[in-house]
Coordinates of C-alpha atoms in Angstrom, one line a residue:
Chain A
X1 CA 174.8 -88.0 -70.2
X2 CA 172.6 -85.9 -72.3
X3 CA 168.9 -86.2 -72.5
X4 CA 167.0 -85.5 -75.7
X5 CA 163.1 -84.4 -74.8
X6 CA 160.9 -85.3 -77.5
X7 CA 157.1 -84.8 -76.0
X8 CA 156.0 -83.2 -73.3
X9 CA 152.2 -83.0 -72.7
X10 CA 150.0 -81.6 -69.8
X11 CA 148.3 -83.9 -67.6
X12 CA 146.7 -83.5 -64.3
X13 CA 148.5 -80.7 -63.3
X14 CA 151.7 -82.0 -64.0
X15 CA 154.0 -83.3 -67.2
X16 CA 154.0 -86.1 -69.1
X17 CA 157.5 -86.2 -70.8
X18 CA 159.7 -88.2 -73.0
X19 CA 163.1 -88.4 -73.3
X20 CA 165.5 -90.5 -75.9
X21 CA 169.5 -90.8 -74.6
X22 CA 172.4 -93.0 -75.2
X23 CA 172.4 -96.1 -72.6
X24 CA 175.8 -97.0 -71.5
X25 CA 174.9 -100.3 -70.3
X26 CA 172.4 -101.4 -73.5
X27 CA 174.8 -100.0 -76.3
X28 CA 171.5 -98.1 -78.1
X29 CA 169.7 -95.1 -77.8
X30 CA 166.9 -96.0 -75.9
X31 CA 163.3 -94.0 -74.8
X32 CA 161.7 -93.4 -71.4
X33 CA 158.9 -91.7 -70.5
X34 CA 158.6 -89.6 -66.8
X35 CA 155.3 -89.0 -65.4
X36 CA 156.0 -85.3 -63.0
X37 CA 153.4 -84.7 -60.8
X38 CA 152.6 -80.6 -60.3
X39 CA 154.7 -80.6 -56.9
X40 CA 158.1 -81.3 -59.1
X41 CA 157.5 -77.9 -59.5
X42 CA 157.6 -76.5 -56.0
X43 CA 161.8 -77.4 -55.4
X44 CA 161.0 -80.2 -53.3
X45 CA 162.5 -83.8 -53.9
X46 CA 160.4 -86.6 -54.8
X47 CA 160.2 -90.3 -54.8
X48 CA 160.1 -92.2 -57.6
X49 CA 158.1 -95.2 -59.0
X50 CA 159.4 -97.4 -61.3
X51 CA 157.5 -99.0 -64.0
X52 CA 157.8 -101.9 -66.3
X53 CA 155.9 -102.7 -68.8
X54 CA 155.4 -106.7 -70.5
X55 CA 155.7 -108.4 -73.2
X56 CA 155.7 -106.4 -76.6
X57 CA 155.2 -102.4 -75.1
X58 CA 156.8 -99.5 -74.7
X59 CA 157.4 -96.5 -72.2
X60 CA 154.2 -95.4 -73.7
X61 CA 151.4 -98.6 -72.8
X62 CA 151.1 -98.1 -69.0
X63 CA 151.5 -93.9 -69.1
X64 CA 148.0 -94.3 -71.8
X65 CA 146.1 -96.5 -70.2
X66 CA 147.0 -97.0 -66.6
X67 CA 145.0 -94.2 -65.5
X68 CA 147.6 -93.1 -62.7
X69 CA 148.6 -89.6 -63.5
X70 CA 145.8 -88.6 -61.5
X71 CA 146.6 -90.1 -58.2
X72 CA 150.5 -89.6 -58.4
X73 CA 149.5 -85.9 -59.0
X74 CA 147.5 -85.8 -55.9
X75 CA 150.4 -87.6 -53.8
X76 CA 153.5 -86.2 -55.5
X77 CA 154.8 -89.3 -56.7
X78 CA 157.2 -89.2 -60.1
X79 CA 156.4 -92.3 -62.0
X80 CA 159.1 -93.3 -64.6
X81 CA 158.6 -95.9 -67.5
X82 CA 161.4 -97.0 -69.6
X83 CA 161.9 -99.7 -72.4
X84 CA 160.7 -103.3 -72.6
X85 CA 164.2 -103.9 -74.3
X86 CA 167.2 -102.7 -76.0
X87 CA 166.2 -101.2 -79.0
X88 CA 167.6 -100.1 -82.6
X89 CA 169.8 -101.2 -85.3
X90 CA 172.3 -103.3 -84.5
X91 CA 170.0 -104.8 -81.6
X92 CA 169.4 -108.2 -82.8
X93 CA 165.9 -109.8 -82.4
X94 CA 164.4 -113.0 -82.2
X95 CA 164.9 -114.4 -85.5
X96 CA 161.6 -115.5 -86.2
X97 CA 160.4 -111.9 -84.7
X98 CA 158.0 -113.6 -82.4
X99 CA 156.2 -111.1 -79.8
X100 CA 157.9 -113.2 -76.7
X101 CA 161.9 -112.4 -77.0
X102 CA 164.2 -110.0 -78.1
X103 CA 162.7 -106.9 -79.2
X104 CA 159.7 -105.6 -76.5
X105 CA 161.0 -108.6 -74.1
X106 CA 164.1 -108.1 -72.8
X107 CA 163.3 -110.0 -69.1
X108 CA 164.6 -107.4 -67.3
X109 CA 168.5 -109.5 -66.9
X110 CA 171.8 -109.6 -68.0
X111 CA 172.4 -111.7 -71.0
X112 CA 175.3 -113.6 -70.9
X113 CA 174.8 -115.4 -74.2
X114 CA 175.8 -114.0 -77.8
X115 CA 174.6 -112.2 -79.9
X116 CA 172.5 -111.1 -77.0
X117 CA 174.8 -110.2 -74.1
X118 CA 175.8 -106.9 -76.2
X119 CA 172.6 -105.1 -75.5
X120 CA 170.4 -107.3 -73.5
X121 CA 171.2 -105.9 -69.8
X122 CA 167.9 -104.6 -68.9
X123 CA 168.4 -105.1 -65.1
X124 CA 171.7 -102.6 -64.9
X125 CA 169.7 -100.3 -66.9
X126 CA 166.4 -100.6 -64.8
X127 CA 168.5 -100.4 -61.4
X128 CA 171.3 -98.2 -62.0
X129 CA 171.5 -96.2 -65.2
X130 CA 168.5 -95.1 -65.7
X131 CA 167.9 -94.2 -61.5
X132 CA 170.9 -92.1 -61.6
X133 CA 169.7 -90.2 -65.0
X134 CA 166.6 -89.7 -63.3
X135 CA 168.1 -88.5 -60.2
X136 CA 170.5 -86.3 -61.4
X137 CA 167.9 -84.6 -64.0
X138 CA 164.7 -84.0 -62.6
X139 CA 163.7 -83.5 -58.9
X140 CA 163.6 -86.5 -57.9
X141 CA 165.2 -88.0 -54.4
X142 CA 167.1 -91.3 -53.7
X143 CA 163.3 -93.0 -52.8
X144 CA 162.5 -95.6 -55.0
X145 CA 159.5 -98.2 -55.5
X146 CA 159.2 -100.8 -58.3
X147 CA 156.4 -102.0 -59.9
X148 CA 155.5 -103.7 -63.2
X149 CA 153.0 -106.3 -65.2
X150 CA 153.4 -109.5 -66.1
X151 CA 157.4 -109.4 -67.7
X152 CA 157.7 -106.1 -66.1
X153 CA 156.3 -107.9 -62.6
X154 CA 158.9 -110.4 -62.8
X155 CA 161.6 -107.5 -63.7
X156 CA 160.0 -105.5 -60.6
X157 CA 160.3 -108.8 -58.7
X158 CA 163.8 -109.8 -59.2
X159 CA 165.4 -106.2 -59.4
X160 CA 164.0 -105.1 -55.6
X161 CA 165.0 -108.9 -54.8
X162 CA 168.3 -109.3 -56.0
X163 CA 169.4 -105.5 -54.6
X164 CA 168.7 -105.2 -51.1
X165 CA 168.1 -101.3 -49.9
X166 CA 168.0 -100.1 -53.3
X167 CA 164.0 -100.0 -53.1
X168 CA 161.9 -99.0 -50.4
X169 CA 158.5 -100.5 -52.1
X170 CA 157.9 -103.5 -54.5
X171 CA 154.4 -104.4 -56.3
X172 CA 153.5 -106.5 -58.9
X173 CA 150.7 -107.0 -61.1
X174 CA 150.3 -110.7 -62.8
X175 CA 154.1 -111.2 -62.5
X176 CA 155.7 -113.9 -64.0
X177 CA 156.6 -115.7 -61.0
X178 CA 158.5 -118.3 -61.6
X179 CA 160.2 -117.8 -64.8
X180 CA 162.7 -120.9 -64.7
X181 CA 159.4 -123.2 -64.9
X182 CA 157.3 -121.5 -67.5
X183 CA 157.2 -121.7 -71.5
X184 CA 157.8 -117.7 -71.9
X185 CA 161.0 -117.8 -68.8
X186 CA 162.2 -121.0 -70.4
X187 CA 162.4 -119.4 -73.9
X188 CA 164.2 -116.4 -72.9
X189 CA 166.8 -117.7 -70.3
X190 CA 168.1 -120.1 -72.4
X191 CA 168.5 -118.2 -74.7
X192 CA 169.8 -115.0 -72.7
X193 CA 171.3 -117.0 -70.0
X194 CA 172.5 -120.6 -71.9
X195 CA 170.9 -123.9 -70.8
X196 CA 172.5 -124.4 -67.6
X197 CA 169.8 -124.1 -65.4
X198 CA 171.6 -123.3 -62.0
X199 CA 172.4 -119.9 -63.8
X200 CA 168.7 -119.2 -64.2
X201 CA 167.8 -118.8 -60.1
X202 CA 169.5 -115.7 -60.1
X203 CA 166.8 -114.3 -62.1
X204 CA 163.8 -116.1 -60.6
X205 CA 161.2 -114.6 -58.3
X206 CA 161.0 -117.8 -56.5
X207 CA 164.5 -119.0 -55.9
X208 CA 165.7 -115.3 -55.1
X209 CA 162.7 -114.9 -52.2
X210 CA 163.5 -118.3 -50.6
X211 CA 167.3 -116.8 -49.9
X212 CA 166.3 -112.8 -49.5
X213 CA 167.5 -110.6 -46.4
X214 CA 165.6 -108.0 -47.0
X215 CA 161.7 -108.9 -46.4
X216 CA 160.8 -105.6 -48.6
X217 CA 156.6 -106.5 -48.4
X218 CA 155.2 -107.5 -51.9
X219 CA 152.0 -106.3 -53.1
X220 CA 150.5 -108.5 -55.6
X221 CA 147.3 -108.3 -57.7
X222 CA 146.6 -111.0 -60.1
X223 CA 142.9 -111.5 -62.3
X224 CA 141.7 -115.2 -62.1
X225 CA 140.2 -114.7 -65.8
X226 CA 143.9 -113.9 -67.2
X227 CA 144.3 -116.5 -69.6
X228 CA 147.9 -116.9 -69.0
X229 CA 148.0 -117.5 -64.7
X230 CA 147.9 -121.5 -64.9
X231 CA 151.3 -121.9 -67.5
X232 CA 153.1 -118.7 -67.2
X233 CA 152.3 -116.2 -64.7
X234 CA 152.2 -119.0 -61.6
X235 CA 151.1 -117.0 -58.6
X236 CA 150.7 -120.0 -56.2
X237 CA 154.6 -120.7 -56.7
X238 CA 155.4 -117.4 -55.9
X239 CA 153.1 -117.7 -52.9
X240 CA 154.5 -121.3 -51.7
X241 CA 157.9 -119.5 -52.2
X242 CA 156.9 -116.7 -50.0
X243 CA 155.5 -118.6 -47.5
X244 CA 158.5 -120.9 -47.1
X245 CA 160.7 -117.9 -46.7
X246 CA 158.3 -116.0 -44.6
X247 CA 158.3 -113.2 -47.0
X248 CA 155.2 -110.9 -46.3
X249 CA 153.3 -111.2 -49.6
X250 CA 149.9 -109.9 -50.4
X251 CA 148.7 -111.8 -53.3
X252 CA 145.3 -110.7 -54.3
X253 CA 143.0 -112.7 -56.9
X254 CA 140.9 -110.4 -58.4
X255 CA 137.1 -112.1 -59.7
X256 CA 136.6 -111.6 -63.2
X257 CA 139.7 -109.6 -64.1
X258 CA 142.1 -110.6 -67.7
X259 CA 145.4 -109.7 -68.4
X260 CA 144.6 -106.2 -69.9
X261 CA 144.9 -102.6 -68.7
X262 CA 141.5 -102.9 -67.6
X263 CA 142.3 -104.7 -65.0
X264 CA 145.6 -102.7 -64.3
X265 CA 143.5 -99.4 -64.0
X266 CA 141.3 -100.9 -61.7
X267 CA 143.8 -101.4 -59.3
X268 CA 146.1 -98.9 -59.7
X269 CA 145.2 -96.7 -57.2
X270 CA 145.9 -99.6 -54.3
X271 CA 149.3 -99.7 -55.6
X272 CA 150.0 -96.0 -55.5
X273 CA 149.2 -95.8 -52.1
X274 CA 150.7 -98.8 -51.5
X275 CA 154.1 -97.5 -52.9
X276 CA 153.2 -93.7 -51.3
X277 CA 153.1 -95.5 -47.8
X278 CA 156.4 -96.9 -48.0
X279 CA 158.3 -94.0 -50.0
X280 CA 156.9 -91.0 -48.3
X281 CA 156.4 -92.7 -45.1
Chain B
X1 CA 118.8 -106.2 -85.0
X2 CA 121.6 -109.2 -83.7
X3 CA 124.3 -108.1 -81.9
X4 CA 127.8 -110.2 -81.5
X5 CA 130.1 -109.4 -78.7
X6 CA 133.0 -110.0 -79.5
X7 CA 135.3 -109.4 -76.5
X8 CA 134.2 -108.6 -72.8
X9 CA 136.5 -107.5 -70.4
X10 CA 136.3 -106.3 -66.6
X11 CA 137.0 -102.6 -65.3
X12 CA 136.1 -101.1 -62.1
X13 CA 133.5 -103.6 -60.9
X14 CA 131.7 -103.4 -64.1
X15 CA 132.5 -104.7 -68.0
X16 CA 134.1 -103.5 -70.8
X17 CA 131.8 -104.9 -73.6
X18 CA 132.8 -104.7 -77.7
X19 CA 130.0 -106.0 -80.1
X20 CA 129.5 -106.2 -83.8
X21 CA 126.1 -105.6 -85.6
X22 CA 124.8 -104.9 -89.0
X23 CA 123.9 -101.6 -89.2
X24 CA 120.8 -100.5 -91.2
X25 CA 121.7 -97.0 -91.4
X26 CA 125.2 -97.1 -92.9
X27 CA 124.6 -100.2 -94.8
X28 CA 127.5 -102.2 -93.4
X29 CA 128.9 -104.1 -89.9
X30 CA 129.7 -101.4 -87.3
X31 CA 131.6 -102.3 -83.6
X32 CA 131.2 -100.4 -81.1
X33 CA 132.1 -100.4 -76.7
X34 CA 129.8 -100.0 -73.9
X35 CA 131.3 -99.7 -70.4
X36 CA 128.4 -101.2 -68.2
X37 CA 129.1 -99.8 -64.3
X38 CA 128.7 -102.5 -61.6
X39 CA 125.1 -101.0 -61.1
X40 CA 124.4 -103.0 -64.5
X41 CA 123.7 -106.1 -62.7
X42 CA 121.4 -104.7 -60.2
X43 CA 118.4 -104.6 -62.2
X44 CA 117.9 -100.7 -62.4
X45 CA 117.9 -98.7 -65.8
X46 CA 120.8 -96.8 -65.9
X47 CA 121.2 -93.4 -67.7
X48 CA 123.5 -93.5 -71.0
X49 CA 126.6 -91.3 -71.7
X50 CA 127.3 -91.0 -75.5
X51 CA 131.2 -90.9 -76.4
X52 CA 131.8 -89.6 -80.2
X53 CA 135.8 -90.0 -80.8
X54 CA 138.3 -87.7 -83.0
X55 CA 139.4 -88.7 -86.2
X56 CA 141.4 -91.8 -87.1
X57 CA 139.9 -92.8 -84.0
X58 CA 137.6 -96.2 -83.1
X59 CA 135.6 -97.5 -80.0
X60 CA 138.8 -98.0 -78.5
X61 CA 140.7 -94.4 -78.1
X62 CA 138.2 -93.4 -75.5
X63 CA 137.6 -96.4 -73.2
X64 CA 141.4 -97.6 -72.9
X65 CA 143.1 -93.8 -72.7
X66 CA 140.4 -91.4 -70.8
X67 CA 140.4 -92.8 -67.4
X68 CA 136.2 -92.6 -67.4
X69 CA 135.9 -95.9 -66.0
X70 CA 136.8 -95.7 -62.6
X71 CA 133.8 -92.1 -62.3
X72 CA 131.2 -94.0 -63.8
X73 CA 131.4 -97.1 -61.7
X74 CA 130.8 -94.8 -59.0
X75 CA 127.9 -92.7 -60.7
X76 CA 126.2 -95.6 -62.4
X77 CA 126.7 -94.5 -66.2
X78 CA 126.7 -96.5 -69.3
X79 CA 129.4 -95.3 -71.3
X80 CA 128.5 -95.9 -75.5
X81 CA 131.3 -95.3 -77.4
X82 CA 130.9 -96.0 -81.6
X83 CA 132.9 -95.9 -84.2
X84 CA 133.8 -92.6 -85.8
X85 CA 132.5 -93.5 -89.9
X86 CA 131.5 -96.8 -91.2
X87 CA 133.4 -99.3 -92.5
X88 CA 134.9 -102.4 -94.2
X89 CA 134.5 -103.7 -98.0
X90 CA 132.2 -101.6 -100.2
X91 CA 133.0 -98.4 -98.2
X92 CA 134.4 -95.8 -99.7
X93 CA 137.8 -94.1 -98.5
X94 CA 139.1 -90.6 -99.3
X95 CA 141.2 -91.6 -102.3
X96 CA 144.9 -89.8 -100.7
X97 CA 143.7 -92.0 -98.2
X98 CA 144.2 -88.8 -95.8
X99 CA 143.1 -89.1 -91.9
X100 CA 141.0 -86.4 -92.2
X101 CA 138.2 -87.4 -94.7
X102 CA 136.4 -90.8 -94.9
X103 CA 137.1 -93.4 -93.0
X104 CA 137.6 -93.0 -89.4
X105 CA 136.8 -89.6 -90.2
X106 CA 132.5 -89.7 -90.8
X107 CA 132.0 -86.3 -89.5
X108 CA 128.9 -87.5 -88.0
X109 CA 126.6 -86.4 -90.3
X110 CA 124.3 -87.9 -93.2
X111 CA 126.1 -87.4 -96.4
X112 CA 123.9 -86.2 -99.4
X113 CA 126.8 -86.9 -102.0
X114 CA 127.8 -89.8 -103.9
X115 CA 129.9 -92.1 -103.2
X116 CA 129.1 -91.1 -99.5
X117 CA 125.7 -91.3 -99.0
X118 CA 125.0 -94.9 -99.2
X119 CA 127.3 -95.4 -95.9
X120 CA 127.9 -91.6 -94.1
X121 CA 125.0 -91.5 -92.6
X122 CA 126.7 -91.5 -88.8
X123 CA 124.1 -88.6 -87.7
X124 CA 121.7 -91.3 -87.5
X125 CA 123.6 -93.7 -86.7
X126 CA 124.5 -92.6 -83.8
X127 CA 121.4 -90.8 -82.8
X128 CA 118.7 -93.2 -83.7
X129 CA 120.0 -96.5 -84.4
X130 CA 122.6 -97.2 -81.8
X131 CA 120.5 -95.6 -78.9
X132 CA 117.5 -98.0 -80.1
X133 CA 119.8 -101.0 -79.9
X134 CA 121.7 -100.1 -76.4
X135 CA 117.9 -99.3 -75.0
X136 CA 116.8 -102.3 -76.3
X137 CA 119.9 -104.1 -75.2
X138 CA 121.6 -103.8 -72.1
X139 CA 119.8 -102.1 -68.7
X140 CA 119.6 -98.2 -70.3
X141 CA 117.2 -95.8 -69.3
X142 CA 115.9 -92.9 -72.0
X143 CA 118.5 -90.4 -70.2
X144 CA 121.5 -90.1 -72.9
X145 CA 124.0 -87.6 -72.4
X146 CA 126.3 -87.0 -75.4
X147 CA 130.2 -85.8 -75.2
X148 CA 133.2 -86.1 -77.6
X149 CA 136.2 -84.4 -78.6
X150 CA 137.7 -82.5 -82.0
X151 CA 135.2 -83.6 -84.7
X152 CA 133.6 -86.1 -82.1
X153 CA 132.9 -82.7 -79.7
X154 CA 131.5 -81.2 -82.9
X155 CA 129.1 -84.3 -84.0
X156 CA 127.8 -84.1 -79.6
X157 CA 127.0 -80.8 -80.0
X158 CA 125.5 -81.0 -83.8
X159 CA 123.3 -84.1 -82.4
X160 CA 121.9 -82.5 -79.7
X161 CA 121.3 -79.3 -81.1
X162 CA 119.4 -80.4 -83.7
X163 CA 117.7 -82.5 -81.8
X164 CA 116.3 -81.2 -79.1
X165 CA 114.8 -83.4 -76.3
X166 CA 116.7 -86.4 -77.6
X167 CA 119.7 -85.6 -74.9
X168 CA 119.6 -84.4 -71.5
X169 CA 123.1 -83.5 -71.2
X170 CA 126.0 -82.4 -73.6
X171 CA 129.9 -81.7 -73.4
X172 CA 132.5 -81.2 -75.4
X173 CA 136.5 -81.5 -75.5
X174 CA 138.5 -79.0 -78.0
X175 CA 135.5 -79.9 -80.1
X176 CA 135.4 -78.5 -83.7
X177 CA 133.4 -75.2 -83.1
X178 CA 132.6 -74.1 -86.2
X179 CA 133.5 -76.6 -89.6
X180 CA 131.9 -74.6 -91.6
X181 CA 134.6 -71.9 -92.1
X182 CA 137.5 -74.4 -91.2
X183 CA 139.8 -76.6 -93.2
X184 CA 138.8 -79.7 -92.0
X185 CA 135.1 -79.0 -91.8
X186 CA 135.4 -77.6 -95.5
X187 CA 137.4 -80.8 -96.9
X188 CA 134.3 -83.0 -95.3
X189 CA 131.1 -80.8 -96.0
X190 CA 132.2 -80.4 -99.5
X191 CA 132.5 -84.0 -100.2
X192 CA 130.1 -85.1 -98.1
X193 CA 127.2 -82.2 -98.9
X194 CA 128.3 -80.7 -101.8
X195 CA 129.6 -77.4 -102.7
X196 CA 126.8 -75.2 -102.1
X197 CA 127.7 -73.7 -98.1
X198 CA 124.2 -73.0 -96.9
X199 CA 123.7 -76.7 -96.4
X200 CA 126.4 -76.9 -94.2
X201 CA 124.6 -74.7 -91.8
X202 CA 122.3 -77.7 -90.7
X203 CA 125.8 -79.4 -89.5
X204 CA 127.7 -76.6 -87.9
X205 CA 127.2 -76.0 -84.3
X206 CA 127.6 -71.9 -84.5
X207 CA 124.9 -71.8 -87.1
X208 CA 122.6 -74.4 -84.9
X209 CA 123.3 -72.6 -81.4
X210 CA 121.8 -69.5 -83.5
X211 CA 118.5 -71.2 -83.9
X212 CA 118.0 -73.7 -81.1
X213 CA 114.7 -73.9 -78.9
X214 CA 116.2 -76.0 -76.3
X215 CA 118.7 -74.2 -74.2
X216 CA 120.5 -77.5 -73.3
X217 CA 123.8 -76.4 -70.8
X218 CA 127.2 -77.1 -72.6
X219 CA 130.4 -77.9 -71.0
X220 CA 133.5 -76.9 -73.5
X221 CA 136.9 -77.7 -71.9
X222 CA 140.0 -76.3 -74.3
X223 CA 143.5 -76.7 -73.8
X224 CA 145.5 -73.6 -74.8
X225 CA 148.4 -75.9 -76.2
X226 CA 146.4 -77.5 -78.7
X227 CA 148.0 -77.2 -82.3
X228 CA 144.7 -77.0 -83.7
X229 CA 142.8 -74.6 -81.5
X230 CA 143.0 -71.2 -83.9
X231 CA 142.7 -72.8 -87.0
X232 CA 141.0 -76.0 -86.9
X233 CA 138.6 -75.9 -83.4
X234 CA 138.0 -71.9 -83.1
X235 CA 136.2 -72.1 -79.3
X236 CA 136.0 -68.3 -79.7
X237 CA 133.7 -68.7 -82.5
X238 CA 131.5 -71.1 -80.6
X239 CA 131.8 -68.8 -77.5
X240 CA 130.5 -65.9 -79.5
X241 CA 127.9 -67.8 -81.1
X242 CA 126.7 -69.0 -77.6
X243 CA 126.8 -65.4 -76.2
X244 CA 124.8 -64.3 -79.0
X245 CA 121.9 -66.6 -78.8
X246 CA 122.1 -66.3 -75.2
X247 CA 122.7 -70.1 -75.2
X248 CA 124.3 -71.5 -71.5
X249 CA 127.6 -72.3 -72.4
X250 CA 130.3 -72.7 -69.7
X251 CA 133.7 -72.4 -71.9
X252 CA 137.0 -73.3 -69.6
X253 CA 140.2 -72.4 -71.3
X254 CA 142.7 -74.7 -69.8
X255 CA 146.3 -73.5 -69.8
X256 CA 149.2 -75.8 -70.7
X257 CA 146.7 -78.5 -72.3
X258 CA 147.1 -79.8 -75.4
X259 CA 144.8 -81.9 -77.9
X260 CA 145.9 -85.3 -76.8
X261 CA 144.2 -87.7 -74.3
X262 CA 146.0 -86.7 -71.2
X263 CA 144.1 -83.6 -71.4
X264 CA 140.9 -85.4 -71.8
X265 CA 141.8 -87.6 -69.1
X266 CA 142.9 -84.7 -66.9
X267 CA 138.8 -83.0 -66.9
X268 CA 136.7 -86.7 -67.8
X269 CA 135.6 -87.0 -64.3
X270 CA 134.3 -82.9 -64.4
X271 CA 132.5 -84.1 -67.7
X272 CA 131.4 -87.0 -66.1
X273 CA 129.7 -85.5 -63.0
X274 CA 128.2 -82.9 -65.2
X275 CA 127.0 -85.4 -67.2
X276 CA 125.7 -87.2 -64.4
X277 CA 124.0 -84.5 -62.4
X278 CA 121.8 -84.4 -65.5
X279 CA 120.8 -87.5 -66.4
X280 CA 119.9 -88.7 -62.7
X281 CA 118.7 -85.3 -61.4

């Protein structure tokens, strides 16, 4: 598996790097971005937090604007970003192109459906390819957190849910919660997934807590001026759900905050630590 | 002098404010951001931290990708950042339509040529007009610091040095040192001041640091992997122009750093304090 660097750029000590490589399990080239704090250079293996990104970005939104270089360089955490989707010729899209499927919003699943299923397995990507690219290639050990906004909570959500011991930490910020019961999960399951709605629980935060053996603790922050929380992002399902399962979830309104990076950069730093706790523990 | 905001967003505690206005001194609507700290609400007049952006830049490079936020919620600074030339219908572009001349690229200076003068007039834009507004405005003291980076570290140290009193603090990011006797200064000066080069002296910070009364203490940071350092930014020039006039300038060379946000992200909160230390005293 051969990895193609195409940027690398200084930042707080460490590197900001990006890489483009042939994905077995999307069937495209595809782009991440690895955030190396300045101890990857010391020999020493380090945990690594997964990020994913929501609806329309790249590896590039949260590495811009999420102002966390500087406390994953002071604790030694590696923070890696990939795709929002499959990406490239041949990839189909949503055919009327519209910001909310296909390219830039993949879900984070395994289609099942043509034309779709080719390409459109984010979730082996996200868990298993792209880990075991990142382990073998950069100083990085088998500790791994998950966290994400909005699409990329729900991917965050479901992937640490659905795989029991393959992550040590888990946060979200405005996660799509319940997917199977919103206009933006509705659109993109039946599509990806078909209209048989039994098939959609396997990819729902709330069905998958309310059965979960691992009780990984969820840290959740969530802005109550986000203009999308009442119809699609749902945090008091995902709380109900917890709650019924006894799932330790720490959902956290924020006064005042949107949906924007603003509001992600304000908090980052809680998640960090957060994910530190856990993975360096 | 009307201002319409036009988005408003929270961050740190404090808000994230875009407005639109009809600018007298470029003769056409300008946006520009202002970060109020949570102190905003409080009552107090806060100092004021001028942010001039690189070209093809707007009022957004700075306050989504530098990280400043998160600092000056803690110090109580206003953060102004305009745009970097005026614009919309009626002003004129560089006619290649280039990214280094025209719009997005106003030099921050008052133009003396046709077509440019009836809209480049940034200089006083941005040292008159907008600090008058922001003072009149929102809870901002008469302490205004001024920062920026590549031609935006050029027009911070051109407005304070010429002049003097109207700033209490300056800094500057890979700033260009010396556009006089570079390509990008000489594309812009020419157009925008004519051909004749001892005009340009009133806009070049080596020539101004020669002559200045007011020994204001300047903060350069540099990265030493910045594609346009030798050619385009020349800090040795600027250094030898400060040594000469025996003008305090504190010149850090920053190894491994190129000319991108990360690196300005990676030294804001140094800027910041300086900045800070300053204006509150």
């Amino acid at each position: 598996m051969s990895l193609e660097n195409i940027s690398c750029q200084k930042s707080f000590g460490g590197w900001h790097k990006r890489y483009r490589h042939r994905s077995a399990s999307l069937n495209c080239d595809m782009v991440f971005a690895v955030y190396l704090p300045p101890q990857a250079e010391q020999g020493e293996k380090l945990p690594v937090l997964y990020w994913l990104s929501g609806l329309t970005c790249t590896d590039e939104n949260f590495m811009q604007k999420a102002g966390a270089h500087r406390l994953a360089a002071e604790l030694g955490l590696i923070i890696v970003a990939p795709d929002t989707s499959p990406r490239g010729p041949g990839v189909p899209d949503d055919p009327d192109a519209a910001y909310d499927f296909g390219l830039g919003a993949g879900f984070y699943l395994n289609a099942t459906q043509e034309p779709w299923a080719q390409h459109y397995r984010m979730h082996d990507y996200v868990v298993d390819e792209l880990p075991a690219l990142i382990e073998a290639n950069f100083p990085a050990s088998d500790k791994r957190g998950i966290s994400g906004h909005s699409m990329g909570g729900h991917g965050a959500l479901v992937c640490a849910l659905k795989n029991p011991g393959r992550y040590q930490s888990l946060s979200a910020f405005a996660p799509i919660g319940n997917p199977a019961d919103c206009p933006w999960g509705e659109k993109a399951f039946s599509n990806y997934l078909g209209e048989d709605r039994s098939r959609w629980r396997e990819w729902d935060a709330c069905a998958l807590i309310a059965t979960a053996q691992e009780k990984l603790p969820i840290l959740v922050d969530q802005g109550d001026r986000d203009d999308f929380m009442a119809d699609q992002l749902k945090p008091d399902a995902l709380e109900a759900a917890a709650r019924a399962a006894q799932h330790p979830l720490t959902l956290r309104i924020q006064p005042g905050y949107d949906h924007s990076y603003y509001f992600i950069a304000s908090f980052i730093d809680d998640h960090l630590h957060h994910h530190a706790q856990a993975l360096k523990g």
